[in-house]
DNA sequence: GAAATGTCTTTCATGGATGAAAAACATAGC
DNA sequence: GCTATGTTTTTCATCCATGAAAGACATTTC
């Protein structure tokens, strides 16, 4: 049986992402005609319909979606190879993976991590699930559990505390209006907590943790947030005590084989300093700020 | 800058594995001439020499080795896609990942897991490092730590105990002749133990845990082994008490989205029964056996 | 409602990737 | 030392994948 060309996987990913042949063709550097033919071949080889075709573009079918999710992993590794390739070439890219909120904090303080003067680019990817550093998908990761793999080096970066938050002066009207992410997206303990502990009083469900903050600010209800997020927002107040069972440590992790790479080391160090300087906030000690 | 074709990655992997163009060409279904050209292009694109060429074949350079290891991850995912593809086609493959010794036990008891009558093939891969089930590289995994990812379902499968072993009647001559795997390959706690706790009395170093058993049997020294391995071997005896600090639980893990796949469920169940029936052995309770 | 714009798909000529075969070379066996 | 067998590499004709352009069709705009 003839194997499926890996190249068609890459083409498939681009078509799925761009939502059509034209965009994908541009992204890859082929003609739309060819891209269409390759997708057709792939569907033939897989034996399933991957796209819903229309005059306006391509949309993934359910099975297409399933394939897409699997192939994202391949793409991540390919990106890893690409940045490995760049190492010798002068320009380098450091790929950092973190959860929603640490990413948010890093964005707010980007100048502390990477400036125009640095000889590297930063590739920040958000993911609640654990990055597989062993496969080198990313160079630096933030984790809530200490890695056991000896191929990884980790540095403890303090505690993270969680508490429920609501809009200031909202009173107790929101007491049983919890905001949560959908159960299939609830990949961390603090995201699962509302489902497990509030007894079906989840009023609004969103798919991204980031939306929780927006909802709380709009006064739609209360949500569990990391203290460093909630306490930093002048429009929010705690709707209760810290939820101690959610408290966890935090580690900065890197592949030990990359120890020598200066840029990775730099990013890792600066990340460490950033987290350290916000240590009290992370730990929920509520320093008085604006 | 033109991206590197993923197809050349696949070709590279085959050349590296087969050790030459001819074998790879056969494996992929291309001519040696083409394979050679594709490898040349890849080296050109990467900007580094990947192979040492000779009339007798291709050997990886250091950088080639680095690339090879990264790309193994891509291949694992591609295999996952392939077996996903097969699902609809009648014949299916269940991919199981386990450590050296559980794999060994499964091989010894293959008839309990998969027989000729079953409508699926078994794909057993050995790896001491944790399989990334989230990317669906494998369908069923064995782990020493309980997974925190909610996308995974896990089932506790008892305890695993470790002890030092030596050849029977070898006396105390071997007392400080420890056998171990090299430090970079020592990815599990029991493999690191000799390095950390025996104070430089490691006499022989091998790269594969599997070789430890052969060495112990030949009387070359003593080594830490899981009790279910050492106690089952009539030629070995314990060279000391169980090492309690190494004892750990064991979980059978699967991706929860595959819950409905009958064959995966079957393999998982049989694996569970196999481990359960050897529960006392795993826990080091030394039932009297031949 | 007609025109404009954006898709995907088909057609067809072309060129670059491909394989067969030969050449060049190393190794193993006798 | 010579032959046999296995490599890689080169040569060259072929053919298949490719892109340009045209066609078909939906959607948006005026």
Coordinates of C-alpha atoms (C1' of nucleotides) in Angstrom, one line a residue:
Chain A
X1 CA 0.0 0.0 0.0
X2 CA 1.4 3.3 -1.0
X3 CA 2.1 5.7 1.8
X4 CA 0.6 9.1 2.0
X5 CA 3.0 11.9 1.2
X6 CA 3.9 14.0 4.2
X7 CA 3.9 17.0 1.9
X8 CA 0.1 16.6 1.4
X9 CA -0.3 16.8 5.2
X10 CA 1.4 20.2 5.1
X11 CA -0.8 21.3 2.3
X12 CA -3.9 20.0 4.1
X13 CA -3.0 22.0 7.1
X14 CA -2.6 25.2 5.1
X15 CA -5.9 24.7 3.3
X16 CA -7.7 24.0 6.6
X17 CA -6.2 27.1 8.2
X18 CA -6.7 29.4 5.3
X19 CA -10.2 28.1 4.6
X20 CA -9.6 27.7 0.9
X21 CA -7.3 26.8 -2.0
X22 CA -6.3 30.4 -3.0
X23 CA -5.0 31.4 0.4
X24 CA -3.3 28.1 0.9
X25 CA -1.7 28.2 -2.5
X26 CA -0.2 31.6 -1.7
X27 CA 1.0 30.4 1.7
X28 CA 2.7 27.4 0.3
X29 CA 3.9 28.8 -3.0
X30 CA 1.9 26.6 -5.4
X31 CA -1.0 27.3 -7.7
X32 CA -4.6 26.8 -6.5
X33 CA -5.1 24.2 -9.1
X34 CA -2.3 22.1 -7.7
X35 CA -3.4 22.5 -4.2
X36 CA -6.9 21.4 -5.1
X37 CA -5.5 18.3 -6.8
X38 CA -3.3 17.4 -3.8
X39 CA -6.2 17.7 -1.4
X40 CA -8.2 15.5 -3.7
X41 CA -5.5 12.9 -3.7
X42 CA -5.2 13.1 0.1
X43 CA -8.9 12.4 0.5
X44 CA -8.6 9.6 -1.9
X45 CA -5.7 8.1 0.0
X46 CA -7.4 8.6 3.4
X47 CA -10.7 7.3 2.1
X48 CA -12.7 10.0 3.8
X49 CA -14.1 13.4 2.9
X50 CA -12.0 16.0 4.7
X51 CA -13.6 19.2 3.4
X52 CA -17.0 20.6 2.5
X53 CA -16.4 22.4 -0.8
X54 CA -18.2 25.4 -1.9
X55 CA -17.7 28.2 -4.3
X56 CA -16.6 30.4 -1.5
X57 CA -14.0 28.1 0.1
X58 CA -13.2 24.9 1.9
X59 CA -14.6 24.0 5.3
X60 CA -13.4 21.1 7.4
X61 CA -15.7 18.1 7.9
X62 CA -15.7 16.4 11.3
X63 CA -13.2 13.9 10.0
X64 CA -11.1 16.7 8.6
X65 CA -11.1 18.3 12.0
X66 CA -9.9 15.1 13.6
X67 CA -7.1 14.9 11.1
X68 CA -6.3 18.5 11.6
X69 CA -5.8 18.2 15.3
X70 CA -3.5 15.2 14.9
X71 CA -1.4 17.0 12.3
X72 CA -0.9 20.1 14.5
X73 CA 1.6 18.0 16.4
X74 CA 3.6 17.3 13.3
X75 CA 3.6 21.0 12.4
X76 CA 4.9 21.9 15.9
X77 CA 7.8 19.6 15.4
X78 CA 8.5 20.9 11.9
X79 CA 8.6 24.4 13.4
X80 CA 11.1 23.0 15.9
X81 CA 13.3 21.8 13.1
X82 CA 13.0 25.1 11.3
X83 CA 14.2 27.0 14.3
X84 CA 17.0 24.5 14.8
X85 CA 18.0 25.1 11.3
X86 CA 18.1 28.8 11.9
X87 CA 20.5 28.5 14.7
X88 CA 23.5 28.3 12.5
X89 CA 22.1 31.1 10.3
X90 CA 22.4 34.0 12.7
X91 CA 18.7 34.8 13.2
X92 CA 17.2 32.6 15.7
X93 CA 13.7 32.0 17.2
X94 CA 12.9 31.1 20.7
X95 CA 9.6 29.3 21.1
X96 CA 7.9 29.7 24.4
X97 CA 4.8 27.9 25.5
X98 CA 2.7 29.0 28.4
X99 CA -0.9 29.1 29.6
X100 CA -3.4 31.8 28.8
X101 CA -2.6 34.0 31.8
X102 CA 1.2 33.8 31.9
X103 CA 1.1 34.6 28.1
X104 CA -1.1 37.6 28.9
X105 CA 1.4 38.7 31.5
X106 CA 4.3 38.3 29.2
X107 CA 2.5 40.3 26.5
X108 CA 2.0 43.1 29.0
X109 CA 5.7 43.0 29.8
X110 CA 7.1 42.1 26.5
X111 CA 9.9 44.7 26.8
X112 CA 11.2 42.7 29.7
X113 CA 11.6 39.6 27.6
X114 CA 12.5 40.6 24.1
X115 CA 13.3 43.9 22.6
X116 CA 14.2 45.1 19.2
X117 CA 17.9 45.0 20.2
X118 CA 17.8 41.2 20.8
X119 CA 19.2 39.0 18.1
X120 CA 16.3 36.6 18.4
X121 CA 12.6 36.5 17.6
X122 CA 10.0 35.3 20.1
X123 CA 7.4 32.7 19.2
X124 CA 4.8 32.7 21.9
X125 CA 2.2 29.9 21.8
X126 CA -0.7 29.6 24.1
X127 CA -1.8 26.2 25.2
X128 CA -3.3 24.9 28.4
X129 CA -2.0 21.5 27.8
X130 CA 1.5 20.4 28.6
X131 CA 4.0 21.1 25.9
X132 CA 6.1 18.2 24.8
X133 CA 9.6 19.6 25.2
X134 CA 11.1 16.2 24.6
X135 CA 10.1 16.4 21.0
X136 CA 11.4 20.0 20.9
X137 CA 8.1 21.5 19.8
X138 CA 9.1 24.5 22.0
X139 CA 12.3 25.6 23.6
X140 CA 11.0 27.0 26.9
X141 CA 7.8 25.9 28.6
X142 CA 5.9 26.9 31.7
X143 CA 4.5 24.0 33.7
X144 CA 2.4 23.5 36.8
X145 CA 4.0 20.2 37.6
X146 CA 7.6 19.4 38.0
X147 CA 8.9 17.4 35.0
X148 CA 10.3 14.0 35.8
X149 CA 12.1 13.6 32.5
X150 CA 15.8 13.9 33.1
X151 CA 16.2 15.4 29.6
X152 CA 14.6 18.5 30.9
X153 CA 16.0 21.1 33.3
X154 CA 13.5 23.0 35.4
X155 CA 13.6 26.0 37.6
X156 CA 11.0 26.6 40.3
X157 CA 9.2 30.0 39.7
X158 CA 7.0 30.4 42.7
X159 CA 3.5 29.6 43.6
X160 CA 0.3 30.4 41.8
X161 CA -2.9 31.1 43.8
X162 CA -6.5 31.3 42.6
X163 CA -9.6 33.0 43.9
X164 CA -13.1 33.8 42.6
X165 CA -13.5 37.3 41.2
X166 CA -16.4 39.6 40.3
X167 CA -16.9 43.1 39.2
X168 CA -16.4 45.7 41.9
X169 CA -19.6 46.8 43.7
X170 CA -21.6 44.1 42.0
X171 CA -22.9 43.0 45.3
X172 CA -24.1 39.5 46.0
X173 CA -26.4 39.3 43.1
X174 CA -23.8 37.3 41.2
X175 CA -23.4 34.8 44.1
X176 CA -24.5 31.8 42.1
X177 CA -23.8 33.0 38.6
X178 CA -20.5 31.2 37.8
X179 CA -18.7 31.6 34.5
X180 CA -16.7 28.7 33.2
X181 CA -15.1 27.2 30.1
X182 CA -16.8 24.2 28.5
X183 CA -15.9 20.9 30.1
X184 CA -14.0 19.6 27.2
X185 CA -11.8 22.7 27.3
X186 CA -11.4 22.6 31.0
X187 CA -7.9 21.2 31.0
X188 CA -6.5 22.7 34.2
X189 CA -7.7 22.2 37.8
X190 CA -8.8 25.8 38.1
X191 CA -10.9 25.5 35.0
X192 CA -12.6 22.3 36.2
X193 CA -13.3 23.7 39.6
X194 CA -16.5 25.5 38.7
X195 CA -17.9 22.4 37.1
X196 CA -17.0 20.2 40.1
X197 CA -17.6 22.4 43.0
X198 CA -20.4 24.9 42.3
X199 CA -23.2 22.4 41.8
X200 CA -24.6 23.2 38.4
X201 CA -24.8 26.9 38.9
X202 CA -22.6 27.6 35.9
X203 CA -24.5 30.4 34.1
X204 CA -22.3 31.1 31.1
X205 CA -19.9 28.9 29.3
X206 CA -17.2 30.0 26.9
X207 CA -14.5 28.1 25.1
X208 CA -11.5 30.3 26.0
X209 CA -10.2 31.1 29.4
X210 CA -9.4 34.5 28.1
X211 CA -13.1 35.3 27.8
X212 CA -13.6 34.7 31.5
X213 CA -11.9 37.9 32.3
X214 CA -13.9 39.9 29.8
X215 CA -17.1 38.4 31.1
X216 CA -16.3 39.1 34.7
X217 CA -15.4 42.7 33.9
X218 CA -18.7 43.1 32.1
X219 CA -20.5 42.0 35.3
X220 CA -21.9 38.7 33.8
X221 CA -21.0 36.7 36.9
X222 CA -18.1 35.5 38.9
X223 CA -15.2 33.3 37.8
X224 CA -12.1 31.6 39.2
X225 CA -9.0 33.4 38.0
X226 CA -5.4 33.4 39.0
X227 CA -4.9 36.0 41.7
X228 CA -2.2 37.8 39.7
X229 CA -4.8 38.4 37.0
X230 CA -7.7 39.4 39.2
X231 CA -5.8 41.5 41.7
X232 CA -4.1 43.4 38.9
X233 CA -7.4 44.5 37.5
X234 CA -8.7 47.6 39.2
X235 CA -12.3 46.9 38.1
X236 CA -12.4 43.5 39.9
X237 CA -12.6 42.4 43.4
X238 CA -12.4 39.0 45.1
X239 CA -15.7 37.3 45.6
X240 CA -14.3 35.0 48.2
X241 CA -11.2 33.6 49.8
X242 CA -8.3 32.1 47.9
X243 CA -9.2 28.6 46.9
X244 CA -6.3 26.8 48.6
X245 CA -6.8 23.5 46.8
X246 CA -6.0 25.1 43.5
X247 CA -2.7 26.6 44.6
X248 CA 0.2 25.0 42.8
X249 CA 3.9 25.6 42.0
X250 CA 5.2 26.7 38.7
X251 CA 8.3 25.7 36.8
X252 CA 10.2 27.1 33.9
X253 CA 11.3 24.1 31.8
X254 CA 13.8 23.8 29.0
X255 CA 15.4 20.9 27.1
X256 CA 18.8 20.3 28.7
X257 CA 20.4 19.7 25.4
X258 CA 19.7 23.4 24.6
X259 CA 21.6 24.5 27.7
X260 CA 24.3 26.0 25.6
X261 CA 22.0 28.0 23.4
X262 CA 22.5 31.5 24.6
X263 CA 19.2 33.0 23.4
X264 CA 17.2 30.3 25.1
X265 CA 19.1 30.9 28.2
X266 CA 18.4 34.6 28.0
X267 CA 14.7 34.2 27.5
X268 CA 14.5 31.7 30.3
X269 CA 16.4 34.0 32.6
X270 CA 14.2 37.0 31.8
X271 CA 11.1 35.0 32.2
X272 CA 12.3 33.9 35.6
X273 CA 13.0 37.4 36.6
X274 CA 9.6 38.5 35.4
X275 CA 7.8 35.8 37.3
X276 CA 9.9 36.4 40.4
X277 CA 9.2 40.1 40.4
X278 CA 5.5 39.3 40.4
X279 CA 6.0 36.6 43.0
X280 CA 3.7 38.2 45.6
X281 CA 1.0 38.8 43.1
X282 CA 1.2 35.2 41.9
X283 CA 1.0 33.9 45.4
X284 CA -2.1 36.0 46.0
X285 CA -0.6 38.3 48.6
X286 CA -2.5 41.3 47.2
X287 CA 0.0 44.0 47.4
X288 CA -1.7 47.4 47.2
X289 CA -1.5 48.6 43.6
X290 CA -3.5 50.7 41.3
Chain B
X1 CA 12.4 31.7 2.0
X2 CA 11.1 28.5 0.5
X3 CA 10.0 26.0 3.1
X4 CA 11.5 22.5 3.3
X5 CA 9.2 19.8 2.0
X6 CA 7.9 17.5 4.7
X7 CA 8.3 14.7 2.2
X8 CA 12.1 15.1 2.3
X9 CA 11.9 14.6 6.1
X10 CA 10.2 11.3 5.5
X11 CA 12.8 10.3 3.0
X12 CA 15.6 11.4 5.3
X13 CA 14.2 9.3 8.1
X14 CA 14.2 6.2 5.9
X15 CA 17.7 6.8 4.6
X16 CA 18.9 7.3 8.2
X17 CA 17.2 4.1 9.3
X18 CA 18.2 1.9 6.4
X19 CA 21.7 3.3 6.3
X20 CA 21.7 3.9 2.6
X21 CA 19.9 5.0 -0.5
X22 CA 19.1 1.5 -1.8
X23 CA 17.2 0.3 1.3
X24 CA 15.4 3.6 1.7
X25 CA 14.5 3.7 -2.0
X26 CA 12.9 0.3 -1.6
X27 CA 11.1 1.3 1.6
X28 CA 9.6 4.4 0.1
X29 CA 9.0 3.2 -3.4
X30 CA 11.4 5.5 -5.3
X31 CA 14.7 4.9 -7.1
X32 CA 18.0 5.3 -5.3
X33 CA 18.9 8.0 -7.7
X34 CA 15.9 10.1 -6.7
X35 CA 16.4 9.4 -3.0
X36 CA 20.0 10.6 -3.3
X37 CA 18.9 13.8 -5.0
X38 CA 16.3 14.5 -2.4
X39 CA 18.8 14.1 0.4
X40 CA 21.1 16.4 -1.3
X41 CA 18.4 19.0 -1.6
X42 CA 17.6 18.6 2.0
X43 CA 21.2 19.2 3.1
X44 CA 21.2 22.2 0.8
X45 CA 18.1 23.6 2.4
X46 CA 19.2 22.8 6.0
X47 CA 22.6 24.2 5.3
X48 CA 24.4 21.4 7.1
X49 CA 25.9 18.0 6.2
X50 CA 23.6 15.3 7.5
X51 CA 25.3 12.2 6.2
X52 CA 28.8 10.8 5.8
X53 CA 28.7 9.2 2.4
X54 CA 30.7 6.2 1.3
X55 CA 30.5 3.6 -1.2
X56 CA 29.0 1.2 1.3
X57 CA 26.2 3.4 2.5
X58 CA 25.2 6.6 4.4
X59 CA 26.0 7.3 8.0
X60 CA 24.5 10.1 10.1
X61 CA 26.7 13.0 11.1
X62 CA 26.2 14.5 14.5
X63 CA 23.8 17.1 13.1
X64 CA 22.0 14.4 11.1
X65 CA 21.5 12.6 14.4
X66 CA 20.0 15.7 16.0
X67 CA 17.6 16.1 13.1
X68 CA 16.8 12.4 13.2
X69 CA 15.7 12.6 16.8
X70 CA 13.5 15.5 16.2
X71 CA 11.8 14.0 13.3
X72 CA 11.1 10.8 15.1
X73 CA 8.3 12.7 16.7
X74 CA 6.8 13.6 13.4
X75 CA 6.9 10.0 12.3
X76 CA 5.1 8.9 15.5
X77 CA 2.3 11.2 14.7
X78 CA 2.2 10.1 11.1
X79 CA 1.8 6.6 12.3
X80 CA -1.0 7.7 14.5
X81 CA -2.7 9.2 11.4
X82 CA -2.2 6.0 9.5
X83 CA -3.9 3.9 12.1
X84 CA -6.7 6.4 12.4
X85 CA -7.1 6.0 8.6
X86 CA -7.3 2.3 8.9
X87 CA -10.2 2.4 11.4
X88 CA -12.8 2.7 8.7
X89 CA -11.1 0.1 6.6
X90 CA -11.7 -3.0 8.7
X91 CA -8.1 -3.8 9.6
X92 CA -7.0 -1.7 12.5
X93 CA -3.8 -1.3 14.5
X94 CA -3.6 -0.7 18.2
X95 CA -0.4 1.1 19.2
X96 CA 0.8 0.4 22.7
X97 CA 3.7 2.1 24.4
X98 CA 5.4 0.7 27.4
X99 CA 8.8 0.5 29.1
X100 CA 11.3 -2.2 28.5
X101 CA 10.1 -4.7 31.1
X102 CA 6.4 -4.4 30.6
X103 CA 7.0 -4.8 26.9
X104 CA 9.0 -7.9 27.7
X105 CA 6.2 -9.3 29.9
X106 CA 3.7 -8.6 27.1
X107 CA 5.8 -10.4 24.6
X108 CA 6.1 -13.4 26.9
X109 CA 2.3 -13.4 27.2
X110 CA 1.3 -12.2 23.8
X111 CA -1.5 -14.7 23.4
X112 CA -3.2 -13.0 26.3
X113 CA -3.3 -9.7 24.5
X114 CA -3.6 -10.4 20.8
X115 CA -4.2 -13.6 18.9
X116 CA -4.6 -14.5 15.3
X117 CA -8.3 -14.4 15.7
X118 CA -8.4 -10.7 16.7
X119 CA -9.4 -8.2 14.0
X120 CA -6.5 -5.9 14.9
X121 CA -2.7 -5.8 14.7
X122 CA -0.6 -4.8 17.7
X123 CA 2.1 -2.2 17.4
X124 CA 4.3 -2.4 20.5
X125 CA 6.8 0.3 20.9
X126 CA 9.4 0.4 23.7
X127 CA 10.2 3.7 25.2
X128 CA 11.3 4.7 28.7
X129 CA 10.1 8.2 28.1
X130 CA 6.5 9.2 28.5
X131 CA 4.4 8.8 25.4
X132 CA 2.5 11.8 24.3
X133 CA -1.0 10.4 24.0
X134 CA -2.4 13.9 23.5
X135 CA -0.9 13.9 20.1
X136 CA -2.1 10.4 19.5
X137 CA 1.2 8.9 18.8
X138 CA 0.0 5.8 20.5
X139 CA -3.4 4.5 21.6
X140 CA -2.6 2.9 24.9
X141 CA 0.3 3.8 27.2
X142 CA 1.7 2.6 30.4
X143 CA 2.8 5.2 32.8
X144 CA 4.4 5.5 36.2
X145 CA 2.7 8.7 37.0
X146 CA -1.0 9.5 36.9
X147 CA -1.8 11.7 34.0
X148 CA -3.3 15.1 34.8
X149 CA -4.6 15.8 31.4
X150 CA -8.4 15.4 31.4
X151 CA -8.3 14.3 27.7
X152 CA -6.8 11.0 29.0
X153 CA -8.5 8.2 30.9
X154 CA -6.4 6.2 33.2
X155 CA -6.8 3.0 35.1
X156 CA -4.6 2.1 38.1
X157 CA -2.8 -1.2 37.5
X158 CA -1.0 -1.9 40.7
X159 CA 2.4 -1.2 42.2
X160 CA 5.8 -1.9 40.9
X161 CA 8.7 -2.8 43.2
X162 CA 12.4 -2.9 42.5
X163 CA 15.3 -4.7 44.1
X164 CA 18.9 -5.5 43.3
X165 CA 19.6 -8.9 41.7
X166 CA 22.6 -11.1 41.1
X167 CA 23.2 -14.5 39.7
X168 CA 22.3 -17.3 42.1
X169 CA 25.2 -18.6 44.2
X170 CA 27.4 -15.8 43.0
X171 CA 28.2 -15.0 46.6
X172 CA 29.2 -11.6 47.8
X173 CA 32.0 -11.2 45.2
X174 CA 29.7 -9.0 43.2
X175 CA 28.8 -6.7 46.1
X176 CA 30.3 -3.6 44.6
X177 CA 30.1 -4.5 41.0
X178 CA 27.0 -2.6 39.9
X179 CA 25.6 -2.7 36.3
X180 CA 23.9 0.3 35.0
X181 CA 22.7 2.1 31.8
X182 CA 24.6 5.2 30.7
X183 CA 23.6 8.3 32.5
X184 CA 22.0 10.0 29.4
X185 CA 19.9 6.9 28.9
X186 CA 18.9 6.7 32.6
X187 CA 15.4 8.2 32.2
X188 CA 13.6 6.4 35.0
X189 CA 14.2 6.5 38.7
X190 CA 15.4 2.9 38.9
X191 CA 17.9 3.4 36.1
X192 CA 19.3 6.5 37.9
X193 CA 19.5 4.8 41.2
X194 CA 22.9 3.0 40.6
X195 CA 24.4 6.3 39.6
X196 CA 23.1 8.2 42.5
X197 CA 23.4 5.7 45.3
X198 CA 26.2 3.3 44.8
X199 CA 29.0 5.8 44.9
X200 CA 30.9 5.3 41.7
X201 CA 31.0 1.5 42.0
X202 CA 29.4 1.1 38.6
X203 CA 31.4 -1.5 36.8
X204 CA 29.7 -2.0 33.5
X205 CA 27.6 0.5 31.5
X206 CA 25.2 -0.5 28.7
X207 CA 22.9 1.6 26.7
X208 CA 19.7 -0.5 26.9
X209 CA 18.0 -1.6 30.1
X210 CA 17.3 -4.9 28.4
X211 CA 21.0 -5.7 28.5
X212 CA 21.1 -5.4 32.3
X213 CA 19.2 -8.7 32.6
X214 CA 21.6 -10.5 30.3
X215 CA 24.6 -9.2 32.2
X216 CA 23.2 -10.2 35.6
X217 CA 22.5 -13.6 34.3
X218 CA 26.0 -14.0 33.0
X219 CA 27.3 -13.1 36.5
X220 CA 28.9 -9.8 35.5
X221 CA 27.6 -8.0 38.6
X222 CA 24.4 -6.9 40.3
X223 CA 21.7 -4.6 38.9
X224 CA 18.5 -3.0 40.0
X225 CA 15.6 -4.7 38.2
X226 CA 11.8 -4.7 38.7
X227 CA 10.9 -7.5 41.0
X228 CA 8.6 -9.1 38.4
X229 CA 11.5 -9.5 36.1
X230 CA 14.1 -10.7 38.7
X231 CA 11.8 -12.9 40.7
X232 CA 10.5 -14.6 37.5
X233 CA 14.1 -15.6 36.5
X234 CA 15.1 -18.9 38.1
X235 CA 18.8 -18.1 37.7
X236 CA 18.6 -14.9 39.7
X237 CA 18.3 -14.1 43.3
X238 CA 17.9 -10.9 45.2
X239 CA 21.1 -9.2 46.3
X240 CA 19.3 -7.2 48.9
X241 CA 16.0 -5.9 50.2
X242 CA 13.4 -4.2 48.0
X243 CA 14.4 -0.6 47.4
X244 CA 11.4 1.1 48.8
X245 CA 12.1 4.5 47.4
X246 CA 11.8 3.2 43.9
X247 CA 8.3 1.7 44.3
X248 CA 5.7 3.4 42.3
X249 CA 2.2 3.0 40.9
X250 CA 1.4 2.1 37.4
X251 CA -1.4 3.3 35.1
X252 CA -2.9 2.2 31.9
X253 CA -3.7 5.3 29.9
X254 CA -5.7 5.9 26.8
X255 CA -7.1 9.0 25.0
X256 CA -10.6 9.5 26.1
X257 CA -11.7 10.3 22.6
X258 CA -10.9 6.8 21.6
X259 CA -13.2 5.4 24.3
X260 CA -15.6 4.1 21.7
X261 CA -12.9 2.2 19.7
X262 CA -13.6 -1.4 20.5
X263 CA -10.2 -2.7 19.7
X264 CA -8.4 -0.2 21.9
X265 CA -10.8 -1.0 24.7
X266 CA -10.1 -4.7 24.2
X267 CA -6.3 -4.3 24.3
X268 CA -6.6 -2.0 27.3
X269 CA -8.8 -4.5 29.2
X270 CA -6.5 -7.4 28.4
X271 CA -3.5 -5.5 29.4
X272 CA -5.2 -4.6 32.6
X273 CA -6.0 -8.3 33.3
X274 CA -2.4 -9.3 32.5
X275 CA -0.9 -6.8 34.9
X276 CA -3.5 -7.7 37.5
X277 CA -2.8 -11.4 37.3
X278 CA 0.8 -10.6 37.9
X279 CA 0.0 -8.1 40.6
X280 CA 1.8 -9.9 43.4
X281 CA 4.9 -10.3 41.3
X282 CA 4.9 -6.6 40.4
X283 CA 4.6 -5.7 44.0
X284 CA 7.6 -7.8 44.8
X285 CA 5.7 -10.3 47.0
X286 CA 7.8 -13.2 45.7
X287 CA 5.2 -16.0 45.2
X288 CA 6.9 -19.3 45.0
X289 CA 7.4 -20.1 41.3
X290 CA 9.7 -22.1 39.2
Chain C
dG1 C1' -31.3 43.0 -11.5
dA2 C1' -26.8 43.5 -13.5
dA3 C1' -22.0 44.0 -12.8
dA4 C1' -18.0 43.1 -10.1
dT5 C1' -15.4 40.3 -7.4
dG6 C1' -14.2 36.4 -5.4
dT7 C1' -14.1 31.5 -5.3
dC8 C1' -13.2 26.5 -7.3
dT9 C1' -12.4 23.6 -11.4
dT10 C1' -11.0 22.3 -15.9
dT11 C1' -8.0 22.4 -20.0
dC12 C1' -3.6 22.0 -22.0
dA13 C1' 1.3 22.9 -22.9
dT14 C1' 5.6 22.7 -20.6
dG15 C1' 9.5 21.6 -17.7
dG16 C1' 11.5 19.6 -14.0
dA17 C1' 11.4 15.5 -11.3
dT18 C1' 11.9 10.7 -12.1
dG19 C1' 13.6 5.9 -13.2
dA20 C1' 16.5 2.7 -16.1
dA21 C1' 20.8 1.7 -17.1
dA22 C1' 25.5 2.4 -17.1
dA23 C1' 29.5 3.9 -14.7
dA24 C1' 32.5 4.3 -10.8
dC25 C1' 33.9 2.5 -6.7
dA26 C1' 34.4 -0.2 -2.3
dT27 C1' 34.2 -4.5 0.1
dA28 C1' 34.1 -9.5 0.8
dG29 C1' 35.2 -14.1 -0.6
dC30 C1' 38.1 -17.4 -2.5
Chain D
dG1 C1' 45.0 -10.8 -6.8
dC2 C1' 40.8 -11.5 -9.0
dT3 C1' 35.9 -12.0 -9.2
dA4 C1' 31.4 -11.3 -7.4
dT5 C1' 28.4 -8.4 -5.1
dG6 C1' 27.0 -4.6 -3.1
dT7 C1' 27.1 0.3 -2.9
dT8 C1' 26.6 5.4 -4.8
dT9 C1' 26.5 8.5 -8.7
dT10 C1' 25.9 10.0 -13.4
dT11 C1' 23.5 10.1 -17.8
dC12 C1' 19.6 10.7 -20.5
dA13 C1' 14.9 10.0 -22.3
dT14 C1' 10.3 10.0 -20.5
dC15 C1' 6.4 11.3 -18.3
dC16 C1' 3.8 13.2 -14.8
dA17 C1' 3.1 17.1 -11.8
dT18 C1' 2.6 21.8 -12.4
dG19 C1' 1.0 26.6 -13.6
dA20 C1' -1.4 29.9 -16.7
dA21 C1' -5.5 30.8 -18.5
dA22 C1' -10.1 30.1 -19.3
dG23 C1' -14.5 28.5 -17.6
dA24 C1' -18.2 27.8 -14.1
dC25 C1' -20.3 29.4 -10.3
dA26 C1' -21.6 31.8 -5.9
dT27 C1' -21.7 36.0 -3.4
dT28 C1' -21.5 40.9 -2.8
dT29 C1' -22.1 45.5 -4.5
dC30 C1' -24.3 49.2 -6.6

